[in-house]
Coordinates of C-alpha atoms and ligand atoms in Angstrom, one line a residue:
M1 CA 79.7 65.0 86.0
K2 CA 83.0 66.7 86.6
K3 CA 84.3 67.0 83.1
L4 CA 83.6 69.6 80.4
L5 CA 80.0 70.2 79.6
A6 CA 78.7 70.8 76.2
I7 CA 78.4 74.5 75.4
L8 CA 74.6 74.6 75.3
L9 CA 74.3 72.6 78.5
A10 CA 76.9 74.8 80.1
V11 CA 75.0 78.0 79.2
A12 CA 71.8 76.5 80.5
M13 CA 73.4 75.5 83.7
L14 CA 75.2 78.8 84.1
T15 CA 71.9 80.6 83.7
S16 CA 70.2 78.4 86.3
V17 CA 73.1 78.8 88.7
L18 CA 73.1 82.5 88.3
A19 CA 69.4 82.6 88.9
A20 CA 69.8 80.5 92.0
C21 CA 72.5 82.6 93.5
G22 CA 70.6 85.6 94.8
D23 CA 73.4 86.7 97.0
K24 CA 75.7 87.5 94.1
S25 CA 76.3 91.2 93.6
S26 CA 74.1 92.7 90.9
E27 CA 77.3 93.8 89.0
Q28 CA 78.3 90.2 88.5
K29 CA 74.8 89.0 87.6
G30 CA 74.4 91.5 84.7
S31 CA 75.4 91.2 81.0
S32 CA 78.5 89.4 79.9
D33 CA 80.1 92.9 79.6
S34 CA 79.7 93.6 83.2
K35 CA 81.1 90.2 84.1
S36 CA 84.3 91.1 82.4
T37 CA 84.8 93.8 85.0
A38 CA 84.6 91.4 88.0
A39 CA 87.3 92.4 90.4
D40 CA 90.4 90.2 90.5
P41 CA 90.6 88.9 94.1
V42 CA 94.3 89.0 93.9
E43 CA 94.3 92.7 94.2
S44 CA 91.9 92.8 97.1
L45 CA 93.2 89.9 99.2
T46 CA 96.0 90.6 101.6
A47 CA 99.3 88.9 101.1
E48 CA 101.5 87.9 104.1
K49 CA 105.3 87.8 104.0
S50 CA 106.8 84.4 104.2
T51 CA 108.9 83.6 107.2
D52 CA 110.0 80.1 106.3
K53 CA 112.0 78.4 103.5
Y54 CA 109.2 78.6 101.0
R55 CA 109.9 81.5 98.7
S56 CA 109.6 82.9 95.2
Y57 CA 113.2 83.4 94.2
Y58 CA 114.6 85.8 91.6
Q59 CA 118.0 84.8 90.1
V60 CA 120.2 87.9 89.6
W61 CA 123.1 87.7 87.3
I62 CA 125.0 90.5 89.0
G63 CA 127.1 91.6 86.0
A64 CA 124.1 92.1 83.8
F65 CA 121.6 93.5 86.2
N66 CA 122.3 97.2 86.9
D67 CA 125.5 99.2 86.7
S68 CA 125.9 101.8 89.4
N69 CA 129.3 103.3 88.3
D70 CA 129.1 103.4 84.5
D71 CA 131.8 100.8 83.8
K72 CA 129.4 98.7 81.8
I73 CA 129.3 95.9 84.4
G74 CA 126.4 95.4 86.7
D75 CA 127.4 95.4 90.4
I76 CA 126.1 95.0 93.9
P77 CA 125.3 98.7 94.5
G78 CA 123.4 98.5 91.3
I79 CA 121.2 95.7 92.8
I80 CA 120.6 97.8 95.9
E81 CA 119.4 100.6 93.6
K82 CA 116.9 98.2 92.0
L83 CA 115.6 96.5 95.2
D84 CA 112.4 98.4 95.1
Y85 CA 111.7 96.7 91.8
I86 CA 112.5 93.2 93.1
N87 CA 110.7 93.7 96.4
D88 CA 109.8 97.1 98.1
G89 CA 109.1 95.4 101.4
D90 CA 105.3 95.7 101.1
P91 CA 103.6 92.6 99.7
N92 CA 100.5 94.6 98.9
S93 CA 102.0 97.6 97.1
G94 CA 101.3 96.2 93.6
D95 CA 104.2 98.0 91.9
D96 CA 107.1 95.6 92.5
L97 CA 107.8 92.1 91.4
G98 CA 107.5 90.9 95.0
A99 CA 110.1 88.1 94.9
D100 CA 111.0 87.2 98.5
G101 CA 114.2 85.4 97.8
I102 CA 117.3 86.3 95.7
W103 CA 119.8 83.9 94.2
L104 CA 123.0 85.9 93.5
S105 CA 125.2 84.5 90.7
P106 CA 128.8 84.0 91.7
M107 CA 130.4 87.2 93.1
M108 CA 133.7 86.1 94.5
P109 CA 137.0 87.3 92.9
S110 CA 137.5 85.4 89.6
S111 CA 139.3 86.0 86.3
T112 CA 136.2 85.5 84.2
Y113 CA 133.0 87.5 83.8
H114 CA 130.9 84.5 85.0
K115 CA 133.1 84.0 88.1
Y116 CA 132.5 80.2 88.4
N117 CA 136.3 79.8 88.7
V118 CA 136.9 81.2 92.2
E119 CA 140.2 82.7 93.1
D120 CA 139.3 83.8 96.6
Y121 CA 136.3 82.4 98.5
Y122 CA 136.4 85.2 101.1
N123 CA 135.8 88.4 99.1
I124 CA 133.7 90.2 96.5
D125 CA 135.1 90.6 93.0
P126 CA 136.1 94.3 92.5
D127 CA 134.0 94.4 89.3
F128 CA 131.0 93.9 91.6
G129 CA 131.9 95.9 94.7
T130 CA 133.1 95.3 98.2
L131 CA 132.2 93.3 101.2
D132 CA 130.7 96.5 102.6
D133 CA 128.4 96.7 99.6
F134 CA 127.4 93.1 100.1
D135 CA 126.6 93.7 103.8
K136 CA 124.5 96.7 102.8
L137 CA 122.6 94.5 100.2
L138 CA 122.0 91.8 102.8
K139 CA 120.6 94.3 105.3
E140 CA 118.4 96.0 102.7
C141 CA 117.1 92.6 101.7
H142 CA 116.4 91.4 105.2
D143 CA 114.7 94.6 106.1
R144 CA 112.3 93.8 103.3
G145 CA 111.7 90.2 104.3
V146 CA 113.8 89.0 101.3
V147 CA 116.3 86.1 101.9
V148 CA 119.6 85.9 100.0
I149 CA 121.3 82.8 98.8
I150 CA 124.7 82.9 97.1
D151 CA 126.1 80.8 94.4
L152 CA 128.8 78.6 96.0
V153 CA 131.2 76.7 93.8
V154 CA 132.5 73.7 95.8
N155 CA 133.2 71.3 93.0
H156 CA 136.2 73.2 91.6
A157 CA 138.4 76.2 92.2
G158 CA 139.9 78.7 89.8
A159 CA 143.3 77.6 88.6
D160 CA 144.6 80.9 90.1
H161 CA 143.4 79.9 93.6
E162 CA 146.4 80.1 96.1
Y163 CA 146.0 76.4 97.1
F164 CA 146.1 75.1 93.5
Q165 CA 149.1 77.3 92.7
K166 CA 150.9 76.0 95.8
A167 CA 149.8 72.4 94.9
C168 CA 151.3 72.7 91.4
D169 CA 154.5 74.2 92.8
E170 CA 154.9 71.3 95.2
I171 CA 154.1 68.7 92.5
R172 CA 156.8 70.2 90.4
A173 CA 159.2 69.9 93.4
G174 CA 158.2 66.3 93.8
K175 CA 156.0 66.8 96.9
T176 CA 152.6 65.2 96.8
D177 CA 151.5 65.2 100.5
G178 CA 151.0 68.9 101.0
Y179 CA 148.7 71.2 99.1
A180 CA 148.4 68.6 96.4
K181 CA 146.0 66.7 98.7
Y182 CA 143.4 69.4 98.1
F183 CA 143.1 68.5 94.4
N184 CA 143.2 65.4 92.3
F185 CA 146.5 64.5 90.5
S186 CA 147.6 61.4 88.7
K187 CA 150.7 60.4 86.7
T188 CA 148.4 58.8 84.1
Q189 CA 146.6 61.0 81.7
D190 CA 143.0 59.8 81.1
A191 CA 139.5 61.0 80.8
V192 CA 139.5 62.1 84.4
Y193 CA 143.1 63.5 84.7
Q194 CA 143.2 65.4 81.5
H195 CA 145.3 68.5 82.2
P196 CA 149.1 68.4 82.5
V197 CA 150.9 70.2 85.3
S198 CA 153.5 72.0 83.3
G199 CA 157.1 71.1 84.4
S200 CA 156.0 67.8 85.9
D201 CA 154.9 64.4 84.8
Y202 CA 151.5 64.8 86.6
Y203 CA 148.0 65.5 85.3
Y204 CA 145.1 67.1 87.2
Q205 CA 141.3 66.7 87.1
G206 CA 139.4 69.7 85.8
D207 CA 136.1 68.3 84.6
F208 CA 134.8 71.6 83.2
W209 CA 137.9 73.3 82.0
D210 CA 141.7 73.4 82.6
Q211 CA 141.1 76.6 84.6
M212 CA 138.7 74.9 86.9
P213 CA 140.7 72.2 88.9
D214 CA 138.3 69.9 90.8
W215 CA 138.7 70.0 94.6
N216 CA 139.4 66.7 96.3
L217 CA 136.2 66.7 98.4
S218 CA 137.1 63.6 100.4
Y219 CA 140.2 65.2 101.9
D220 CA 139.7 66.4 105.5
G221 CA 141.7 69.6 104.7
T222 CA 139.3 70.5 101.9
R223 CA 136.3 69.9 104.1
K224 CA 137.8 72.1 106.8
Y225 CA 138.5 74.8 104.2
F226 CA 134.8 74.8 103.0
E227 CA 133.5 74.6 106.6
D228 CA 135.3 77.9 107.2
V229 CA 134.1 79.4 104.0
V230 CA 130.5 78.4 104.8
K231 CA 130.7 79.9 108.3
F232 CA 132.3 83.1 107.0
W233 CA 129.3 83.8 104.7
L234 CA 126.7 82.6 107.2
D235 CA 128.2 84.9 109.8
R236 CA 127.8 87.8 107.3
G237 CA 124.1 86.9 107.2
V238 CA 123.5 84.9 104.0
D239 CA 120.5 82.7 104.3
G240 CA 121.8 79.8 102.3
F241 CA 123.5 78.6 99.1
R242 CA 122.9 77.6 95.6
L243 CA 125.4 74.8 95.1
D244 CA 127.0 74.6 91.7
A245 CA 127.6 71.3 89.9
V246 CA 126.7 68.9 92.7
K247 CA 126.5 66.1 90.2
Y248 CA 130.3 66.4 89.8
F249 CA 131.0 66.0 93.5
D250 CA 131.1 62.3 92.7
D251 CA 134.5 61.3 91.2
D252 CA 137.5 58.9 91.6
N253 CA 138.1 60.0 95.2
T254 CA 134.7 61.1 96.4
D255 CA 131.3 59.6 97.0
G256 CA 129.2 62.6 95.9
P257 CA 126.1 62.0 98.1
E258 CA 128.3 61.3 101.1
F259 CA 130.0 64.6 100.6
M260 CA 126.7 66.4 100.1
K261 CA 125.4 64.9 103.3
W262 CA 128.5 66.0 105.2
F263 CA 128.2 69.5 103.7
Y264 CA 124.5 69.9 104.5
D265 CA 124.8 68.6 108.0
M266 CA 127.8 70.9 108.7
A267 CA 126.0 74.0 107.5
K268 CA 122.8 73.1 109.2
G269 CA 124.7 72.4 112.4
Y270 CA 125.9 76.0 112.2
K271 CA 122.7 77.6 111.1
E272 CA 119.6 75.6 111.8
D273 CA 117.4 77.2 109.1
V274 CA 120.0 77.4 106.3
Y275 CA 118.5 76.8 102.9
M276 CA 120.3 74.9 100.1
V277 CA 119.4 74.2 96.5
G278 CA 121.7 72.1 94.4
E279 CA 122.3 72.1 90.7
D280 CA 122.1 68.4 89.7
W281 CA 121.5 68.7 85.9
T282 CA 120.3 65.2 85.0
D283 CA 117.4 63.4 83.7
V284 CA 118.1 60.4 85.9
N285 CA 115.5 60.5 88.7
S286 CA 117.3 58.0 90.8
D287 CA 120.3 60.4 91.0
I288 CA 118.0 63.2 92.2
Y289 CA 116.4 61.0 94.8
E290 CA 119.8 59.8 96.1
M291 CA 120.8 63.5 96.4
Y292 CA 117.6 64.4 98.2
E293 CA 118.3 61.6 100.8
T294 CA 121.4 63.6 101.9
G295 CA 119.0 66.1 103.5
I296 CA 119.5 69.0 101.1
D297 CA 116.3 71.1 100.9
S298 CA 116.0 71.4 97.2
L299 CA 117.4 70.3 93.8
F300 CA 116.5 72.2 90.7
N301 CA 113.8 70.4 88.8
F302 CA 115.6 70.2 85.4
K303 CA 113.2 67.5 84.1
F304 CA 110.4 70.1 84.0
A305 CA 112.6 73.0 82.8
N306 CA 113.9 74.3 79.5
N307 CA 112.9 73.5 76.0
G308 CA 111.4 70.0 75.9
G309 CA 110.8 70.0 79.6
E310 CA 107.5 69.1 81.2
Y311 CA 106.4 72.7 81.6
M312 CA 106.9 73.4 77.9
T313 CA 105.3 70.2 76.9
A314 CA 102.3 71.0 79.1
A315 CA 101.9 74.5 77.6
S316 CA 100.8 72.8 74.3
A317 CA 99.4 69.5 75.5
I318 CA 98.7 69.4 79.2
G319 CA 97.1 66.0 79.5
E320 CA 99.6 64.2 81.7
F321 CA 101.0 67.3 83.5
A322 CA 99.2 67.0 86.8
K323 CA 99.9 63.3 87.1
K324 CA 103.6 63.9 86.3
L325 CA 103.9 66.8 88.8
Q326 CA 102.2 64.7 91.5
K327 CA 104.5 61.8 90.8
Y328 CA 107.7 63.9 90.9
D329 CA 106.7 65.8 94.1
N330 CA 105.6 62.6 95.9
N331 CA 108.8 60.9 94.9
I332 CA 111.2 63.6 96.2
K333 CA 109.2 63.8 99.4
E334 CA 109.5 60.0 99.8
H335 CA 113.3 60.4 99.8
N336 CA 113.3 63.5 102.0
E337 CA 110.2 64.4 103.9
N338 CA 111.3 68.1 104.0
A339 CA 112.1 68.2 100.2
I340 CA 111.1 71.5 98.5
N341 CA 110.7 71.1 94.8
A342 CA 112.7 73.9 93.0
N343 CA 110.8 74.9 89.9
F344 CA 112.0 77.1 87.1
L345 CA 111.9 77.5 83.3
T346 CA 115.3 78.7 82.4
N347 CA 118.6 79.8 84.0
H348 CA 121.9 81.3 82.9
D349 CA 122.9 78.1 81.1
M350 CA 119.8 78.0 78.9
N351 CA 118.5 80.0 75.9
R352 CA 116.3 82.8 76.9
L353 CA 112.6 81.7 77.3
G354 CA 111.4 84.6 75.2
S355 CA 113.5 83.2 72.3
M356 CA 111.9 79.8 72.6
V357 CA 108.2 80.6 73.0
Y358 CA 105.5 83.1 72.0
E359 CA 104.2 85.7 74.5
D360 CA 101.1 83.8 75.3
E361 CA 103.2 80.8 76.2
N362 CA 105.4 83.0 78.4
K363 CA 102.4 83.8 80.6
Q364 CA 101.0 80.2 80.6
L365 CA 104.4 78.8 81.4
A366 CA 104.8 81.2 84.3
A367 CA 101.5 80.0 85.7
L368 CA 102.5 76.4 85.2
Y369 CA 105.7 76.5 87.2
M370 CA 104.7 79.1 89.8
L371 CA 101.5 77.4 90.7
S372 CA 103.3 74.1 91.4
P373 CA 104.3 73.0 94.9
G374 CA 107.8 74.1 96.0
N375 CA 109.9 77.2 95.5
S376 CA 110.0 79.0 92.2
F377 CA 113.1 80.5 90.6
T378 CA 112.7 83.2 88.0
Y379 CA 115.7 84.1 85.9
Y380 CA 116.1 87.9 85.7
G381 CA 114.5 89.3 82.6
E382 CA 112.3 86.2 82.1
E383 CA 109.5 88.3 83.7
I384 CA 109.7 90.9 80.9
G385 CA 110.3 88.4 78.1
I386 CA 113.9 89.1 77.2
E387 CA 114.9 87.5 73.8
T388 CA 118.3 86.9 72.4
E389 CA 119.3 84.9 69.3
G390 CA 122.9 83.7 69.8
Q391 CA 123.6 80.3 71.3
D392 CA 126.7 81.2 73.3
D393 CA 126.5 81.6 77.0
K394 CA 127.0 85.4 76.7
Y395 CA 123.6 85.7 74.9
K396 CA 121.9 84.0 77.8
R397 CA 123.2 86.6 80.2
T398 CA 122.6 90.0 78.5
A399 CA 121.7 93.2 80.3
M400 CA 118.4 93.6 82.1
V401 CA 116.2 96.1 80.3
W402 CA 114.8 98.7 82.6
D403 CA 113.6 101.0 79.9
S404 CA 113.5 99.8 76.3
D405 CA 113.6 103.4 75.1
N406 CA 116.8 104.0 77.0
L407 CA 118.9 100.8 76.8
P408 CA 121.5 100.0 79.4
E409 CA 125.2 100.3 78.5
I410 CA 126.0 97.0 80.1
L411 CA 128.0 94.6 78.0
T412 CA 128.2 90.8 78.6
E413 CA 131.4 89.7 76.8
G414 CA 130.8 92.5 74.3
V415 CA 127.1 91.7 73.8
G416 CA 124.6 94.5 74.6
A417 CA 120.9 94.8 75.1
E418 CA 119.9 95.9 71.6
D419 CA 116.5 94.4 70.6
T420 CA 116.3 92.1 73.5
A421 CA 113.0 93.4 74.9
P422 CA 110.3 93.2 72.3
L423 CA 107.6 93.3 75.0
G424 CA 109.2 96.4 76.5
G425 CA 111.4 97.0 79.4
V426 CA 110.4 97.2 83.1
K427 CA 109.3 100.8 82.7
Q428 CA 107.0 100.0 79.8
Q429 CA 105.5 96.9 81.5
L430 CA 104.9 98.2 85.0
D431 CA 101.7 100.1 84.2
D432 CA 100.3 97.7 81.7
E433 CA 98.1 95.4 83.6
N434 CA 98.2 92.8 80.8
S435 CA 102.0 92.8 80.6
L436 CA 104.2 89.7 81.2
F437 CA 105.7 91.5 84.2
N438 CA 102.3 91.9 85.8
T439 CA 101.5 88.2 85.2
Y440 CA 104.7 87.4 87.2
R441 CA 103.8 90.0 89.9
K442 CA 100.3 88.5 90.3
L443 CA 101.6 84.9 90.5
I444 CA 104.1 85.8 93.2
K445 CA 101.3 87.5 95.1
I446 CA 99.0 84.5 94.6
R447 CA 101.8 82.3 96.1
M448 CA 101.9 84.6 99.1
Q449 CA 98.1 84.8 99.5
N450 CA 97.8 81.0 99.3
P451 CA 100.6 79.5 101.3
E452 CA 99.2 76.0 100.5
I453 CA 100.6 76.2 96.9
A454 CA 104.3 76.1 97.8
R455 CA 104.0 74.0 101.0
G456 CA 101.4 71.4 100.4
N457 CA 101.0 67.9 98.9
I458 CA 99.5 67.6 95.4
T459 CA 96.8 65.3 94.2
E460 CA 95.9 65.4 90.5
L461 CA 92.2 65.7 89.5
A462 CA 92.1 63.0 86.8
S463 CA 88.6 64.0 85.8
F464 CA 89.8 67.4 84.6
N465 CA 92.9 66.2 82.8
D466 CA 92.7 66.2 79.0
S467 CA 94.7 67.8 76.2
D468 CA 93.2 71.2 77.2
C469 CA 93.1 71.3 81.0
A470 CA 94.9 70.0 84.0
G471 CA 93.7 70.3 87.6
Y472 CA 95.1 69.4 91.0
I473 CA 94.4 69.9 94.7
I474 CA 97.1 70.9 97.1
D475 CA 96.6 70.0 100.8
Y476 CA 98.5 71.8 103.5
N477 CA 97.8 71.7 107.2
G478 CA 94.1 70.9 106.7
S479 CA 93.6 73.6 104.2
R480 CA 93.1 73.0 100.4
V481 CA 93.5 74.9 97.2
M482 CA 92.6 73.7 93.8
I483 CA 94.4 74.8 90.7
I484 CA 93.2 74.4 87.1
H485 CA 95.1 75.4 84.0
N486 CA 93.3 75.7 80.6
V487 CA 96.1 75.9 78.0
S488 CA 93.7 75.7 75.0
D489 CA 92.1 78.3 72.9
N490 CA 88.7 77.3 74.1
D491 CA 86.6 78.8 76.9
K492 CA 85.5 76.2 79.4
E493 CA 82.7 75.6 81.8
L494 CA 83.6 73.3 84.7
T495 CA 81.7 72.0 87.7
I496 CA 83.8 72.4 90.9
D497 CA 82.4 69.9 93.4
M498 CA 85.6 68.2 94.7
I499 CA 86.2 70.9 97.2
D500 CA 83.6 72.4 99.6
S501 CA 82.3 76.0 99.1
P502 CA 85.0 76.9 96.5
E503 CA 86.2 80.5 96.5
L504 CA 87.9 82.0 93.5
R505 CA 91.3 83.3 94.7
G506 CA 92.7 84.6 91.5
W507 CA 93.6 83.9 87.9
T508 CA 96.1 84.7 85.3
V509 CA 95.3 85.1 81.6
A510 CA 97.9 84.2 79.1
K511 CA 96.1 85.0 75.9
E512 CA 96.7 88.4 74.4
K513 CA 93.5 90.3 73.7
S514 CA 91.4 88.3 76.1
A515 CA 91.9 90.6 79.0
G516 CA 88.3 91.5 78.9
I517 CA 87.2 87.9 79.8
S518 CA 87.6 87.0 83.4
A519 CA 87.4 83.7 85.2
E520 CA 84.2 83.5 87.1
L521 CA 82.8 81.3 89.8
D522 CA 79.0 81.0 90.5
G523 CA 78.3 78.4 93.1
T524 CA 80.1 75.4 91.7
T525 CA 80.2 76.5 88.1
L526 CA 83.6 77.9 87.0
K527 CA 83.9 79.8 83.8
L528 CA 87.5 79.3 82.7
P529 CA 88.5 81.3 79.7
A530 CA 91.0 80.2 77.1
K531 CA 94.6 80.1 78.3
T532 CA 93.7 80.9 81.8
S533 CA 94.9 79.4 85.1
V534 CA 92.8 79.8 88.3
V535 CA 93.3 79.2 92.0
L536 CA 90.4 78.2 94.1
K537 CA 90.3 77.7 97.8
E538 CA 88.1 75.4 99.9
N539 CA 86.0 77.2 102.6
K540 CA 85.0 74.9 105.4
Ligands
CA1 CA1 129.6 98.7 87.5
CA2 CA1 134.4 66.8 91.1

């Protein structure tokens, strides 16, 4: 009987199991009060640094993170100042987040605060610092075992990019076989070629904005240009790229997946272990699978993210969660045996998680996505529950709150950090073992202590799955972990007999006020408190 037991039966069984387990420490056998003090194995187990592509990423929006020179704009030296917060280099120190990968938002010279319209692919925007600053950041990260991927915008340039300026000059002079070949022009204005080239009878493609002309990605010259750009940043030491807007590679001139495959092979040919994660924001699974077939390591799992995504759905009714997670993970690995799912809740294009859910759900959601196979991507501030009300992009990218009693001066398009940290800033949450920050810290440590979670293959445990609980096993290189989420307000007693000699490896508690109740394992009987996620490991 693998499913939930009735309370009385459970109590009776627990008592008998406790009585039978003479080797348990007397502390754990005592009253329910003493059980609540059972040590969390997460703090006593050693965590090992990752040396492969499987990482817990932290997305840093540079301009909002930390300002080193008091110009109200976050910058690269500011990130270096805060690296001890992201990862101090010691996976067992317990006072840093522990993320072992960083995704840097766009940093190349650009006329906007978001810098997705790149003017110069070979430099750092002066708002953010210099190439020397960037080299220092890379070295500091690598010394700590942290990889760095940079946001690379290949779909479009900034309208002030030298090549687009030259292209428009030539178009106006009647020349279409020079720089014009780098972009997409037409004499017919339509849904694709929307924007007029002033002083000519041509129009150009700029799918997002007239200041973002789409590159012609099928032109050899464009490919040579980006090959040089990729090599420039790989030579500096970046570990990979977050590729913007890969869905839009496909257009009149270009077969998107064909370009993606060329791009990935080109970069991998230059740096064997380059990591790439693409933004293909779609609900169409077949598009995702087609993109995975190009060889790209990861594509963000938008289907599970954001309001209405599978993680949020699971936080209230989890019944189908393990089945869906297994199906998605199996499918992407069928299309690319090296696929690494890229799990996240929100990013810079979504409303702040803290604005969409209650605190308990923040913690439960963190456990749901970080205990799923693949890489995790945590948007800066998500780990402290930043909340903002506005719907515009600028409200999604407000300042990181290091100390809620001493708010940063950083402004994002004029919006500051007032009232955005109702759970407290980093300073307030670091020493509170029940804080959201410490839930994230624990989850990253659990991912390092149990390498199976990120790297293995998932099998749902159908017998556990109901509206309260979901369970799954992850197999990796002959080793197995089992993960169970209880999203309900009910404490549970479960029998764990689908793995041998289960060992409790850690848990996270989402419910406020329930910190005194711990998950406990006696033999094969698991006490799983309300709103708790546990990790168990098989001992052979
Ligand atoms: Ca600054
Ligand atoms: Ca395009």
